[in-house]
XYZ file of C-alpha atoms in Angstrom:
476
model
C 85.506 71.312 103.507
C 88.168 73.255 105.464
C 88.588 76.915 104.633
C 91.327 77.447 102.044
C 92.404 80.871 103.325
C 93.884 81.272 106.792
C 94.556 84.547 108.569
C 97.330 85.348 106.103
C 96.602 83.766 102.744
C 96.813 80.137 101.625
C 99.593 78.091 103.220
C 100.843 74.532 103.305
C 103.793 72.284 102.564
C 104.863 73.118 99.015
C 103.976 70.499 96.397
C 101.982 68.520 98.984
C 99.268 70.828 100.324
C 100.121 73.940 98.310
C 100.344 72.346 94.865
C 101.103 73.825 91.463
C 97.483 73.232 90.467
C 96.272 75.275 93.431
C 98.775 78.041 92.649
C 97.585 78.022 89.026
C 93.951 78.379 90.142
C 94.884 81.192 92.514
C 96.567 82.955 89.614
C 93.396 82.606 87.562
C 91.371 83.883 90.510
C 93.634 86.908 90.937
C 93.166 87.938 87.298
C 89.428 87.173 87.444
C 88.465 88.836 90.733
C 91.087 91.574 91.068
C 91.867 92.598 87.510
C 94.184 91.955 84.613
C 97.490 93.313 85.976
C 98.937 91.486 88.986
C 102.280 92.199 90.698
C 103.934 88.921 91.751
C 106.707 88.702 94.357
C 108.238 85.909 96.425
C 110.617 85.200 99.276
C 113.708 82.998 99.023
C 112.166 79.527 99.502
C 113.275 76.779 97.135
C 109.654 76.169 96.156
C 109.187 79.829 95.202
C 110.281 79.369 91.595
C 107.962 76.407 91.081
C 104.921 78.131 92.585
C 105.710 81.395 90.815
C 105.685 79.587 87.451
C 102.296 78.044 88.237
C 100.786 81.242 89.626
C 101.979 83.324 86.690
C 100.678 80.698 84.255
C 97.264 80.966 85.910
C 97.274 84.758 85.618
C 98.179 84.597 81.936
C 95.665 81.823 81.204
C 92.953 84.187 82.446
C 94.183 86.919 80.113
C 96.120 88.797 82.793
C 99.538 90.429 82.815
C 101.946 89.191 85.492
C 104.292 91.962 86.674
C 107.047 89.782 88.126
C 109.124 91.425 90.876
C 111.206 88.380 91.860
C 112.524 88.125 95.420
C 111.208 91.081 97.402
C 109.662 91.635 100.856
C 105.878 91.388 101.102
C 105.513 95.147 101.828
C 107.459 95.806 98.632
C 104.727 94.052 96.634
C 102.022 96.096 98.392
C 103.909 99.276 97.469
C 104.494 98.179 93.854
C 100.789 97.504 93.345
C 100.147 101.189 93.974
C 103.250 102.468 92.181
C 102.500 100.410 89.070
C 98.746 101.150 89.291
C 98.150 97.399 89.096
C 94.847 95.690 89.795
C 96.311 93.584 92.578
C 99.298 91.725 93.952
C 100.320 88.215 94.932
C 103.100 87.224 97.313
C 104.521 83.708 97.382
C 105.694 83.302 100.957
C 104.947 81.462 104.180
C 106.327 84.336 106.256
C 107.955 82.956 109.442
C 107.096 79.284 108.738
C 109.792 76.636 108.041
C 111.377 76.315 104.558
C 109.267 73.370 103.397
C 106.126 75.490 103.726
C 105.012 78.142 101.305
C 101.974 80.326 100.836
C 100.182 82.734 98.541
C 98.615 85.944 99.803
C 96.738 88.432 97.641
C 96.443 92.228 97.710
C 93.836 94.478 96.111
C 94.589 97.557 93.969
C 95.370 99.639 97.083
C 97.802 97.087 98.456
C 95.406 95.844 101.139
C 94.749 92.211 101.993
C 91.439 90.892 100.709
C 88.260 90.897 102.815
C 86.683 87.595 103.807
C 83.856 87.964 101.270
C 86.271 88.134 98.326
C 88.271 85.202 99.671
C 85.025 83.232 99.924
C 84.276 83.987 96.262
C 87.776 82.869 95.294
C 87.400 79.651 97.269
C 84.139 78.886 95.478
C 85.796 79.646 92.126
C 88.666 77.248 92.882
C 86.352 74.533 94.217
C 84.407 74.732 90.926
C 87.577 74.109 88.901
C 88.646 77.665 88.101
C 88.158 79.063 84.602
C 88.090 75.602 83.100
C 85.263 74.714 85.488
C 83.347 77.835 84.502
C 83.709 76.994 80.820
C 82.593 73.400 81.374
C 79.621 74.584 83.430
C 78.642 77.108 80.793
C 78.862 74.444 78.110
C 76.515 72.234 80.122
C 74.052 75.121 80.422
C 74.237 75.771 76.676
C 73.760 72.106 75.803
C 70.852 71.717 78.234
C 69.185 74.866 76.912
C 69.575 73.716 73.330
C 68.052 70.310 74.161
C 65.038 71.875 75.878
C 64.526 74.283 72.993
C 64.722 71.464 70.469
C 62.204 69.379 72.407
C 59.789 72.316 72.506
C 60.376 73.247 68.902
C 61.537 76.749 69.951
C 64.749 78.729 69.434
C 67.350 78.533 72.203
C 66.932 81.337 74.737
C 69.370 84.189 75.449
C 70.911 82.377 78.436
C 71.903 79.506 76.183
C 73.574 81.857 73.731
C 75.441 83.679 76.528
C 76.608 80.407 78.081
C 77.854 79.117 74.759
C 80.059 82.211 74.383
C 81.986 81.587 77.647
C 85.351 80.159 76.578
C 88.943 80.074 77.753
C 91.070 83.024 76.572
C 93.157 82.089 73.561
C 95.158 83.688 70.792
C 95.543 87.415 71.295
C 93.520 87.400 74.499
C 96.147 85.431 76.451
C 98.237 87.258 79.029
C 101.978 87.984 79.196
C 104.769 88.343 81.760
C 106.579 91.631 82.360
C 109.671 91.581 84.621
C 109.977 94.472 87.101
C 113.755 94.854 87.141
C 113.826 97.812 89.580
C 111.337 96.355 92.054
C 113.644 96.272 95.097
C 115.068 99.691 94.253
C 111.606 101.255 94.245
C 110.922 99.821 97.700
C 114.316 100.806 99.140
C 113.930 104.368 97.854
C 110.442 104.614 99.389
C 111.739 103.694 102.842
C 114.809 105.926 102.650
C 112.770 108.947 101.586
C 110.368 108.406 104.512
C 113.250 109.147 106.921
C 115.037 111.808 104.884
C 111.758 113.743 104.581
C 111.829 114.078 108.382
C 115.267 115.690 108.209
C 116.900 112.664 109.853
C 119.681 110.232 109.082
C 121.183 107.252 110.872
C 124.746 108.529 110.535
C 126.857 107.438 113.493
C 124.524 104.543 114.315
C 125.840 100.978 114.318
C 123.129 98.427 113.467
C 123.322 94.639 113.781
C 120.969 93.034 111.258
C 119.696 89.473 110.778
C 117.760 89.057 107.536
C 116.955 85.404 108.264
C 118.105 84.135 104.851
C 114.956 85.824 103.545
C 113.740 88.483 101.158
C 115.002 91.412 103.234
C 118.552 90.329 102.393
C 118.108 92.308 99.167
C 116.640 95.436 100.742
C 117.235 96.143 104.434
C 121.061 96.304 104.472
C 121.097 98.676 101.498
C 118.349 100.939 102.848
C 119.976 101.293 106.271
C 123.375 102.028 104.724
C 121.894 104.698 102.466
C 120.510 106.318 105.608
C 124.070 106.566 106.936
C 124.192 103.643 109.360
C 127.064 101.232 109.756
C 125.412 97.848 109.180
C 126.787 94.496 110.294
C 124.588 91.864 108.685
C 124.269 88.092 109.094
C 122.199 85.444 107.274
C 121.925 87.596 104.138
C 122.711 84.658 101.840
C 120.156 81.964 101.028
C 119.934 78.417 99.691
C 116.138 78.179 99.633
C 116.082 75.703 102.524
C 117.588 77.913 105.247
C 114.958 80.660 105.475
C 113.920 81.230 109.130
C 116.008 78.258 110.313
C 117.322 79.178 113.766
C 117.591 82.803 112.742
C 115.553 85.917 112.019
C 112.749 87.444 114.050
C 111.608 84.150 115.613
C 115.116 83.046 116.692
C 117.022 85.996 118.107
C 120.034 84.105 119.482
C 122.320 84.728 116.454
C 121.460 88.432 116.510
C 122.061 88.611 120.253
C 125.524 87.098 119.727
C 126.248 89.551 116.906
C 125.175 92.436 119.144
C 127.643 91.390 121.835
C 130.477 90.951 119.334
C 129.879 94.151 117.351
C 128.924 96.626 120.057
C 125.933 97.691 117.951
C 123.509 100.358 119.132
C 120.498 98.284 118.098
C 119.704 94.900 116.607
C 117.110 94.296 113.876
C 115.713 90.896 112.846
C 113.237 90.116 110.073
C 111.174 87.048 109.229
C 111.334 85.439 105.794
C 109.155 87.943 103.933
C 110.087 90.928 106.144
C 106.561 92.002 106.983
C 107.544 91.956 110.643
C 110.510 93.012 112.756
C 111.923 92.341 116.207
C 114.671 94.432 117.768
C 117.302 94.108 120.481
C 118.803 96.629 122.882
C 122.626 96.681 123.234
C 122.380 94.490 126.348
C 120.393 91.866 124.405
C 116.983 92.822 125.787
C 114.211 91.940 123.316
C 112.136 94.787 121.907
C 108.885 93.210 120.730
C 106.003 94.651 118.735
C 104.256 96.078 121.808
C 107.338 98.078 122.766
C 107.953 99.264 119.209
C 104.335 100.383 118.887
C 104.495 102.162 122.233
C 107.590 104.156 121.238
C 106.204 105.050 117.797
C 102.717 105.907 119.090
C 104.004 108.194 121.834
C 106.289 109.937 119.323
C 103.367 110.422 116.904
C 101.169 111.652 119.760
C 103.756 114.247 120.775
C 104.099 115.435 117.164
C 100.322 115.673 116.746
C 100.145 113.114 113.925
C 98.483 110.231 115.775
C 95.071 109.938 114.111
C 92.280 109.999 116.680
C 94.881 109.745 119.453
C 94.258 106.015 119.106
C 96.374 102.906 118.598
C 95.174 99.479 117.489
C 96.532 96.230 118.884
C 95.272 92.701 119.512
C 94.077 90.779 122.533
C 97.617 89.356 122.774
C 99.083 92.777 123.609
C 100.835 92.953 126.925
C 98.795 94.793 129.533
C 101.828 96.987 130.175
C 101.355 98.413 126.679
C 97.692 99.153 127.297
C 98.481 100.831 130.609
C 101.276 102.996 129.122
C 99.026 104.202 126.319
C 96.150 105.077 128.627
C 98.480 106.979 130.974
C 99.609 109.063 127.996
C 96.009 109.847 127.003
C 96.024 107.481 124.043
C 93.039 105.214 123.361
C 93.656 101.512 122.705
C 91.469 99.434 120.384
C 92.058 95.678 120.638
C 91.114 93.160 117.948
C 91.341 89.447 117.275
C 94.854 88.165 116.603
C 95.975 88.720 113.028
C 97.237 91.822 111.278
C 94.237 91.677 108.918
C 91.929 92.394 111.867
C 94.194 95.188 113.070
C 94.061 96.677 109.578
C 90.262 96.356 109.382
C 89.880 98.406 112.575
C 92.384 100.989 111.340
C 90.674 101.449 107.993
C 87.180 101.539 109.463
C 87.999 104.378 111.841
C 90.893 106.124 110.075
C 93.590 105.211 112.614
C 97.234 105.477 111.564
C 99.124 102.870 113.614
C 98.380 99.317 114.641
C 100.421 96.268 115.455
C 100.977 92.930 117.073
C 103.336 91.738 119.769
C 104.900 89.397 117.178
C 106.387 92.355 115.320
C 103.756 93.054 112.670
C 103.288 96.814 112.511
C 101.068 98.737 110.103
C 101.854 102.411 109.598
C 99.208 103.586 107.154
C 100.994 106.889 106.566
C 103.750 104.831 104.905
C 102.382 101.503 103.628
C 99.218 99.430 103.437
C 100.472 96.292 105.177
C 102.966 95.115 107.792
C 106.391 96.448 106.856
C 109.383 95.300 108.897
C 111.947 97.671 107.413
C 109.672 100.712 107.521
C 108.730 99.905 111.115
C 112.375 99.605 112.174
C 113.222 102.892 110.497
C 110.286 104.802 112.009
C 111.130 103.330 115.426
C 114.732 104.510 115.113
C 113.512 107.945 113.987
C 111.371 108.158 117.143
C 114.346 107.084 119.269
C 116.531 109.770 117.672
C 113.928 112.434 118.423
C 113.764 111.281 122.031
C 117.471 111.931 122.450
C 117.787 108.655 124.364
C 119.591 105.397 123.572
C 117.365 102.508 122.495
C 117.501 100.753 125.864
C 116.223 103.845 127.645
C 113.691 104.855 124.985
C 111.784 101.558 125.256
C 111.184 102.051 128.973
C 108.059 104.042 128.126
C 106.188 100.824 128.933
C 106.756 98.192 131.599
C 105.932 94.682 130.452
C 103.798 92.432 132.607
C 105.324 88.919 132.760
C 103.752 86.789 130.045
C 104.161 83.130 129.133
C 103.204 81.805 125.702
C 103.244 78.075 124.947
C 102.512 76.681 121.482
C 100.918 73.231 121.682
C 101.032 71.201 118.455
C 97.769 69.271 117.964
C 95.992 67.219 115.320
C 92.903 69.439 115.213
C 93.443 72.972 116.502
C 89.711 73.761 116.333
C 88.836 70.881 118.670
C 89.925 73.051 121.587
C 86.628 74.950 121.251
C 84.037 73.370 123.507
C 86.475 70.927 125.088
C 85.297 70.584 128.704
C 88.664 69.600 130.174
C 90.399 72.575 128.578
C 87.623 74.952 129.640
C 87.935 73.713 133.234
C 91.706 74.230 133.225
C 91.303 77.776 131.916
C 88.607 78.573 134.485
C 90.799 77.284 137.325
C 93.710 79.474 136.200
C 91.499 82.545 135.860
C 90.063 82.036 139.331
C 93.547 81.689 140.824
C 94.880 84.784 139.064
C 91.924 87.039 139.796
C 92.739 90.658 138.868
C 96.478 89.954 138.800
C 96.516 88.292 135.386
C 94.631 86.891 132.424
C 94.445 83.792 130.222
C 94.118 83.679 126.442
C 93.668 80.452 124.475
C 93.410 80.447 120.690
C 94.172 78.281 117.633
C 96.908 79.556 115.325
C 95.706 80.968 112.037
C 98.572 79.425 110.051
C 99.767 76.266 111.859
C 98.283 73.150 113.564
C 98.951 74.796 116.908
C 96.951 75.986 119.917
C 98.512 79.001 121.607
C 98.260 79.204 125.404
C 99.060 82.629 126.857
C 99.016 83.546 130.533
C 99.878 87.004 131.869
C 100.449 87.624 135.562
C 102.134 90.005 137.960
C 104.120 87.010 139.215
C 106.145 85.449 136.366
C 106.281 82.102 138.157
C 102.482 82.045 138.322
C 102.237 82.863 134.618
C 104.560 79.993 133.739
C 102.878 77.536 136.102
C 99.340 78.192 134.869
C 100.402 78.207 131.197
C 102.145 74.856 131.570
C 99.135 73.351 133.357
C 96.718 74.464 130.644
C 99.103 73.399 127.858
C 99.333 69.919 129.382
C 95.543 69.593 129.362
C 95.357 70.805 125.748
C 98.030 68.314 124.682
C 96.222 65.445 126.438
C 92.675 66.347 125.425
C 92.808 67.794 121.877
């Protein structure tokens, strides 16, 4: 059986792979494994209402209280879990994926994503039929124990009595729903105060913003305006089927056009649930997660607030980032791809900043998960302190040319051990020598194999990436 949880929760096409029954079981699991009060938020997908109803029903059927936040960015749910002193949180979102997809990710009482061991327990719980399965299993144990006792002419043992007492919550033990009407306001205020506490404002700054028809439509424009910025925003409406479609952090063309038309000082783009951010310089140059992390880390280092003088990134980080950090006397820890692995390394060693090239950034001084709005604001604060415009501030690192090709396949795991693919990778590595590197990995959320080649010569990076991608497409 395939693993239910990917690198960022449970995902699939809504009502096909991610069904109401599965959402209901996940709700039961949240109340069973995390505790009886669960904050529930969602992005703007059409399927969000349907899955929210099922998830909340599962929470209540297990005797839990669903604290329903409505449409709100994922980092807002992580914050609310702590603010409301809840036992956990659940976000209904498929992040940057297309509108027909949806997902459910869970947070613990501190707003952190769940460790693999807990996810394994939840998977086993769901595979066994959830609470109803537990009750049926307990009833079988009770009946079997009673039969054995009767055959032996002895009273039923304690296990039989305990099993017979396991029942579904009912009556006064059922859960309820409590709407959190100020959910977005709590999150907006948290971000605004994080900048004001530094004695800064964005007054005089013109910001172009693309909220990608997603959850940040309700939070980012307001937060940036409260900080004094002039905000020109696009894609802040939503139909439920337009989230991430040719817009947002994975499609920067609309924002680039807006930048040219508005003369903005910086461009900001979020994905559907706003746990990531990508930025643009006034000339349209892309500012990815590596560059954002470099600017923020160097600023923290200079202010003496960079824990352990260390940053955390992934193996996908551009080598230019690694080189810039080392030249500044900052250590770099690299993990597997996925913000959960970045977070694990940060928590284990007490580091304060970690991120991914894709725009996920975790700033543990401010939130417990990737937070696109917080990241953008802390980046702009660092730029203000530098006294430089955005385009000049990001020159603290020089990117090595990098080509990434996503190859859609039937079985993304079949790439492991494939001889033809291994030979293609080996040939590219031999040709590149010390002037580049190759990284091949299956996506954690899509049926895709990612082929990344980095090289001093951009033409070589493109050529080798295309050659490997062709082999993957033909062989996997």
